[in-house]
PDB file of C-alpha atoms and ligand atoms in Angstrom:
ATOM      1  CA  UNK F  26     -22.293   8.076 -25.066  1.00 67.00           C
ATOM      2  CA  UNK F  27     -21.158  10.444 -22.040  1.00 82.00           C
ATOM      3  CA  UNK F  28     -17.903  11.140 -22.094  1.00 95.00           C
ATOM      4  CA  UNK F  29     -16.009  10.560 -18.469  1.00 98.00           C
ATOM      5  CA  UNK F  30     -13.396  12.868 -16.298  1.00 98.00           C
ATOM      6  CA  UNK F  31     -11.876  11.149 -13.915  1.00 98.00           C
ATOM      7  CA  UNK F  32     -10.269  12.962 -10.519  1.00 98.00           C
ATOM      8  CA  UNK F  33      -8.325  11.276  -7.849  1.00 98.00           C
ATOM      9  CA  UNK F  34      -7.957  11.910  -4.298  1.00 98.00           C
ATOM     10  CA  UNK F  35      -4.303  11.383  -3.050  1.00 98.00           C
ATOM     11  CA  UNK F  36      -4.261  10.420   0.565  1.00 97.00           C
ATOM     12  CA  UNK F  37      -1.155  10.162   2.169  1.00 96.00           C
ATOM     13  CA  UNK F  38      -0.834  10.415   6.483  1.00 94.00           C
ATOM     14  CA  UNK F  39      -4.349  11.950   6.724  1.00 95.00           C
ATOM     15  CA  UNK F  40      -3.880  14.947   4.225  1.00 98.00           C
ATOM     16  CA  UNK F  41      -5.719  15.190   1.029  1.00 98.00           C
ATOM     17  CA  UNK F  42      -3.927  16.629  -2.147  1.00 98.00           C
ATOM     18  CA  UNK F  43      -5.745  19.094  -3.923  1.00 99.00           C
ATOM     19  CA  UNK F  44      -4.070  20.969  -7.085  1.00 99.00           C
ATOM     20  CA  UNK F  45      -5.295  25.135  -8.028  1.00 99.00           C
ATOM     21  CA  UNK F  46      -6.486  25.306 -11.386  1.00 98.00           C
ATOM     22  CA  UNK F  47      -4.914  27.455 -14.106  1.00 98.00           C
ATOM     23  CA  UNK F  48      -7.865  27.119 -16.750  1.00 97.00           C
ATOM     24  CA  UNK F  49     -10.479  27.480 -17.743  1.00 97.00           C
ATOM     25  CA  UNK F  50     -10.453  31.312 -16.820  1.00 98.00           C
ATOM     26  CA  UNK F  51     -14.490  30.498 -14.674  1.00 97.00           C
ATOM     27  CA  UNK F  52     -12.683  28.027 -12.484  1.00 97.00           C
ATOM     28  CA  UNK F  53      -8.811  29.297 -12.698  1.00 98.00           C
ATOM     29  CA  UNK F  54      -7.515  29.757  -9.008  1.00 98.00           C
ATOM     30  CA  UNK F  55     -10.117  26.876  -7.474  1.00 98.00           C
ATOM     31  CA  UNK F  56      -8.540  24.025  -5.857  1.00 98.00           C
ATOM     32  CA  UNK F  57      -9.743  19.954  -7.163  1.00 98.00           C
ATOM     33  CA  UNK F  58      -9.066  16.822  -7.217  1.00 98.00           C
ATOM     34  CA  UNK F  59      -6.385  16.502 -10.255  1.00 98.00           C
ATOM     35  CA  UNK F  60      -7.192  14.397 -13.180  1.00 98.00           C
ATOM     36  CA  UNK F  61      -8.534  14.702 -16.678  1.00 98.00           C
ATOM     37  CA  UNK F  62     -10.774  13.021 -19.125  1.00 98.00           C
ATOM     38  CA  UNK F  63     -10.663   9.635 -19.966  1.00 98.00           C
ATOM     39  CA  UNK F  64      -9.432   8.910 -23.506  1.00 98.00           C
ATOM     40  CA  UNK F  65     -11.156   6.164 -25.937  1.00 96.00           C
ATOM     41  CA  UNK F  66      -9.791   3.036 -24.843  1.00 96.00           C
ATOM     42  CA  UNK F  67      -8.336   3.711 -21.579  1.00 98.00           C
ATOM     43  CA  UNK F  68     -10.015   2.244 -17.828  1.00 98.00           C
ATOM     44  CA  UNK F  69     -10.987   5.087 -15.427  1.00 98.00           C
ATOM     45  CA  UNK F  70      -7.753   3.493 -13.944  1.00 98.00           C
ATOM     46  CA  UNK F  71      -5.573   3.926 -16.334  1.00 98.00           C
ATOM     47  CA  UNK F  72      -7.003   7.469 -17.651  1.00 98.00           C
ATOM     48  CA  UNK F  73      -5.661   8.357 -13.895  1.00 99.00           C
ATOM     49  CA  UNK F  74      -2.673   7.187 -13.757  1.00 98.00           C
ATOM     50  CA  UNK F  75      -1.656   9.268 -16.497  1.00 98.00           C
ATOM     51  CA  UNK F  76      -3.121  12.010 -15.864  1.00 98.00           C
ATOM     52  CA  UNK F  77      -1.297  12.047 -12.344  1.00 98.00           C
ATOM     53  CA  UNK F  78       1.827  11.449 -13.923  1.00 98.00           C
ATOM     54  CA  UNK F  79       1.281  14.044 -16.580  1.00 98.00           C
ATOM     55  CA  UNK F  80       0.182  16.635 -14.459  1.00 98.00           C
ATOM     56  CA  UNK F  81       2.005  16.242 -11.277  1.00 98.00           C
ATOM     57  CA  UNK F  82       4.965  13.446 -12.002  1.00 98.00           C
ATOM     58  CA  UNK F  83       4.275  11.222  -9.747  1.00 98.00           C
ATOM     59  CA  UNK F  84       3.253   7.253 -10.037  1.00 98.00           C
ATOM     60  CA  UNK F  85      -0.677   6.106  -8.295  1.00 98.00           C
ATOM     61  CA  UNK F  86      -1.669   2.954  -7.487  1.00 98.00           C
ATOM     62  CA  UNK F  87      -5.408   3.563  -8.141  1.00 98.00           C
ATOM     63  CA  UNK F  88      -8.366   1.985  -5.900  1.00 98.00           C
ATOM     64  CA  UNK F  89     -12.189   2.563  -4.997  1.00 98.00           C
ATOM     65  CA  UNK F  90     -14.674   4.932  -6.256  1.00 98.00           C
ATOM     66  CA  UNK F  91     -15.592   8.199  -3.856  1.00 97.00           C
ATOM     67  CA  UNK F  92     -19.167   9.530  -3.238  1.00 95.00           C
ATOM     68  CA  UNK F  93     -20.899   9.658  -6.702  1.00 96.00           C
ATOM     69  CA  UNK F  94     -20.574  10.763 -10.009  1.00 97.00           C
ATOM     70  CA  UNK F  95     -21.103  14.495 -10.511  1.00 97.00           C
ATOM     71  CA  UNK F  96     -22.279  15.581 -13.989  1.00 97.00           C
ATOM     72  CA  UNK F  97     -19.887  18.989 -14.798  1.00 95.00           C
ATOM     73  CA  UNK F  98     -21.505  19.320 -18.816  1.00 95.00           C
ATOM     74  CA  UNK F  99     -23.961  17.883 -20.882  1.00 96.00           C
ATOM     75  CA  UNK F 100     -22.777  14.239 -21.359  1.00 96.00           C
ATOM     76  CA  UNK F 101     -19.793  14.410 -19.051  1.00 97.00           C
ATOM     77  CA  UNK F 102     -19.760  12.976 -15.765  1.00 97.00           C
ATOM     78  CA  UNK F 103     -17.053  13.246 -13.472  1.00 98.00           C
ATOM     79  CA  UNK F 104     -15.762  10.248 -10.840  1.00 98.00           C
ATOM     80  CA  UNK F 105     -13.445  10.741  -8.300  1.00 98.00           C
ATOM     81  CA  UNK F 106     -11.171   7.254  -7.536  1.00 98.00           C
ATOM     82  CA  UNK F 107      -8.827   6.897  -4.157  1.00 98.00           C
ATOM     83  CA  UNK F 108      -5.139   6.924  -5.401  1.00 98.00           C
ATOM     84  CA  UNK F 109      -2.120   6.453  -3.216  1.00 98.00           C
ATOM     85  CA  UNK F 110       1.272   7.680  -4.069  1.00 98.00           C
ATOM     86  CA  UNK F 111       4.156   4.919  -4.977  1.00 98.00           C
ATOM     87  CA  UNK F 112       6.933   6.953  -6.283  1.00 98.00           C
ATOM     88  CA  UNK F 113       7.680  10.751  -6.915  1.00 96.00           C
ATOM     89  CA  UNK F 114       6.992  14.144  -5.288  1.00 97.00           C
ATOM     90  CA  UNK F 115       3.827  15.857  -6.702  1.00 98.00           C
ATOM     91  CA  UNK F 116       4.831  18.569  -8.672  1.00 98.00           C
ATOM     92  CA  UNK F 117       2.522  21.486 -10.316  1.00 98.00           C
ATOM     93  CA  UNK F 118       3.295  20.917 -14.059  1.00 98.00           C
ATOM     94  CA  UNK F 119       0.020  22.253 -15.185  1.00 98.00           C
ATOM     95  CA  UNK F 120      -1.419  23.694 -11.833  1.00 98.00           C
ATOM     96  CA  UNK F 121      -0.770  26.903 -10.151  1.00 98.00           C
ATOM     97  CA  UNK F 122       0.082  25.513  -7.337  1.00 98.00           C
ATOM     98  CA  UNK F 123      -0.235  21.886  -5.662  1.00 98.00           C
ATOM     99  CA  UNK F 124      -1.775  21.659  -1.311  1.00 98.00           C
ATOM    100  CA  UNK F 125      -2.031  19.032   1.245  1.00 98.00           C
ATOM    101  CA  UNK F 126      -4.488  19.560   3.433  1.00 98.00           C
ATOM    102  CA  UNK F 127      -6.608  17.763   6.308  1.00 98.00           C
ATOM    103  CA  UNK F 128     -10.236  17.688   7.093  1.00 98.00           C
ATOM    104  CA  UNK F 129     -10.457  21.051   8.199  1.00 98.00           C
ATOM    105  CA  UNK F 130      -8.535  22.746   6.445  1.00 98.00           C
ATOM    106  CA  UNK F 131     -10.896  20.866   2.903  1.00 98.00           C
ATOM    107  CA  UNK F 132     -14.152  21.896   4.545  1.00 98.00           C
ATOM    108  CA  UNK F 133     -12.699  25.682   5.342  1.00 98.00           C
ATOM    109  CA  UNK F 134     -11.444  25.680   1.800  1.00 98.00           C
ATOM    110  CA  UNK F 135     -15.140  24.483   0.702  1.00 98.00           C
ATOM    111  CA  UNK F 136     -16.902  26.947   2.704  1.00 98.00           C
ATOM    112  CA  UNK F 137     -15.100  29.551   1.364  1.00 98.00           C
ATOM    113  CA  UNK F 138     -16.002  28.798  -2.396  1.00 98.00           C
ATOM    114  CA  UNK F 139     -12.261  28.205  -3.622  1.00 98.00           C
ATOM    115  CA  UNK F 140     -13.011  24.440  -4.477  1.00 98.00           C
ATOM    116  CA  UNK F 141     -13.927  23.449  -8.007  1.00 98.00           C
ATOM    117  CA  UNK F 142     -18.074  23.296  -7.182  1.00 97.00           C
ATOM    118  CA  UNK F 143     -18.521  19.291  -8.448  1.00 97.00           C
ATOM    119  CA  UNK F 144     -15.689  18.568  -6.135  1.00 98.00           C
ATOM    120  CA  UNK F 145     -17.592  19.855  -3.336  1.00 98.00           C
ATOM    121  CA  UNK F 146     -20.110  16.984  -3.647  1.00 97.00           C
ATOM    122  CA  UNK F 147     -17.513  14.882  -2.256  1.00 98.00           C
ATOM    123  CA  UNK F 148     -16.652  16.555   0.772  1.00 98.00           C
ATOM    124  CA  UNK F 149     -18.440  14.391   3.325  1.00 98.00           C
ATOM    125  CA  UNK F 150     -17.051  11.578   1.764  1.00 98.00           C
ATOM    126  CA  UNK F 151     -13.746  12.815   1.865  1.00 98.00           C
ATOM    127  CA  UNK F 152     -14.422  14.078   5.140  1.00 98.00           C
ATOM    128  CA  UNK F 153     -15.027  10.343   6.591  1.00 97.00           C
ATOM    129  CA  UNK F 154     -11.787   9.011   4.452  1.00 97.00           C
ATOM    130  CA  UNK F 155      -9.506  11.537   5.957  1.00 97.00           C
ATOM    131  CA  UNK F 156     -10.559  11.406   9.750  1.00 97.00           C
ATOM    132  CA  UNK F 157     -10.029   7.447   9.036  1.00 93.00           C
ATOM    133  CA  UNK F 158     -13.745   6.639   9.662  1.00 73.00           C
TER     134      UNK F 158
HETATM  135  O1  C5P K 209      -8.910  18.796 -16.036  1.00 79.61           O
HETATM  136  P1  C5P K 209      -9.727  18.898 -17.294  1.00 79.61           P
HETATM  137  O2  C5P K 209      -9.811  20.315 -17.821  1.00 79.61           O
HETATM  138  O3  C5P K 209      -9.342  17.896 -18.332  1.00 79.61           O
HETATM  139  O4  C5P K 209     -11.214  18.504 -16.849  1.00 79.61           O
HETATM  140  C1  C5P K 209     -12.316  18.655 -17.714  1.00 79.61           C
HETATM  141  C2  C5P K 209     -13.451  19.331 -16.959  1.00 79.61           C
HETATM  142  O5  C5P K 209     -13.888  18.493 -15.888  1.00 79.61           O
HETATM  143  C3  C5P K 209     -13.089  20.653 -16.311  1.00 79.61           C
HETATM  144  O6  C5P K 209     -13.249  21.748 -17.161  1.00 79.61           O
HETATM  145  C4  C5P K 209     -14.032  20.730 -15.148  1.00 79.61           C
HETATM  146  O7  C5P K 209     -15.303  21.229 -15.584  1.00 79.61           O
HETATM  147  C5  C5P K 209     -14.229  19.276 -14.762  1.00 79.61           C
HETATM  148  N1  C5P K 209     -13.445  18.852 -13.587  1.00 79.61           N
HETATM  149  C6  C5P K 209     -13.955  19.097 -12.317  1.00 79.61           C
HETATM  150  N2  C5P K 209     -13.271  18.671 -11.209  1.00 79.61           N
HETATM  151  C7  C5P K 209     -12.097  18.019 -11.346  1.00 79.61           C
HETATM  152  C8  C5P K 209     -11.551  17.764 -12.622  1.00 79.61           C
HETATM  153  C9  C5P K 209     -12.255  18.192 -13.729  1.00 79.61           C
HETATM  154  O8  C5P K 209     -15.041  19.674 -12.192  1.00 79.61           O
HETATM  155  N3  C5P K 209     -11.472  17.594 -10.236  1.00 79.61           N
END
């Protein structure tokens, strides 16, 4: 069975948050989509949820998939789910460093390589979310 990671992308007033990896050392310093995997038992939903509490402190309502799974390993497929902010300030708990950008500023940070590379499968569809098409 594969196993799932689930990322979210936080819109709030046309910026998207992205968080800078600590670890592992091949992708520490890249910006993603925060999340984590999803733990026996749990919805893609829920695995979310807290995840973006556990990571960042802050509460999601969680909604629709984005663009398409990406397989990352053998067996693991990653899904990115739209998540809007109800309570809290995101805070890097786990992250170097926490950003909110807009569609620009996502596609300059993809085209210099400094996204997590599944993440970058997403970018048109991000693209369209955050220019409110
Ligand atoms: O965040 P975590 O380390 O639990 O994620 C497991 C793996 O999923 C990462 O090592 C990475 O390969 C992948 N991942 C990703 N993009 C994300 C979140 C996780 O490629 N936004």
């Amino acid at each position: 069975m594969s196993r799932i990671v689930v990322a979210g992308a936080v819109i709030d007033a046309g910026r998207l948050l992205l968080a800078q990896r600590a670890r592992p050392e091949h992708l520490a310093g890249l910006w993603e989509l925060p999340g984590g995997k999803v733990e026996p038992g749990e919805t893609t939903a829920e695995a979310l949820r807290r995840e973006l509490d556990e990571e960042l402190g802050v509460e999601v309502t969680v909604g629709e998939a984005i663009g398409a799974p990406v397989e990352v390993a053998a067996g693991v497929d990653l899904v990115a789910l739209r998540a809007e902010l109800v309570t809290g300030t995101p805070q890097p708990r786990e992250h170097l460093a926490i950003a909110w950008v807009d569609a620009d500023e996502l596609a300059a940070l993809c085209a210099r390589g400094v996204v997590v590379p599944a993440d970058t499968a997403w970018l048109p569809d991000l693209d369209a979310l955050l220019r409110g098409e």
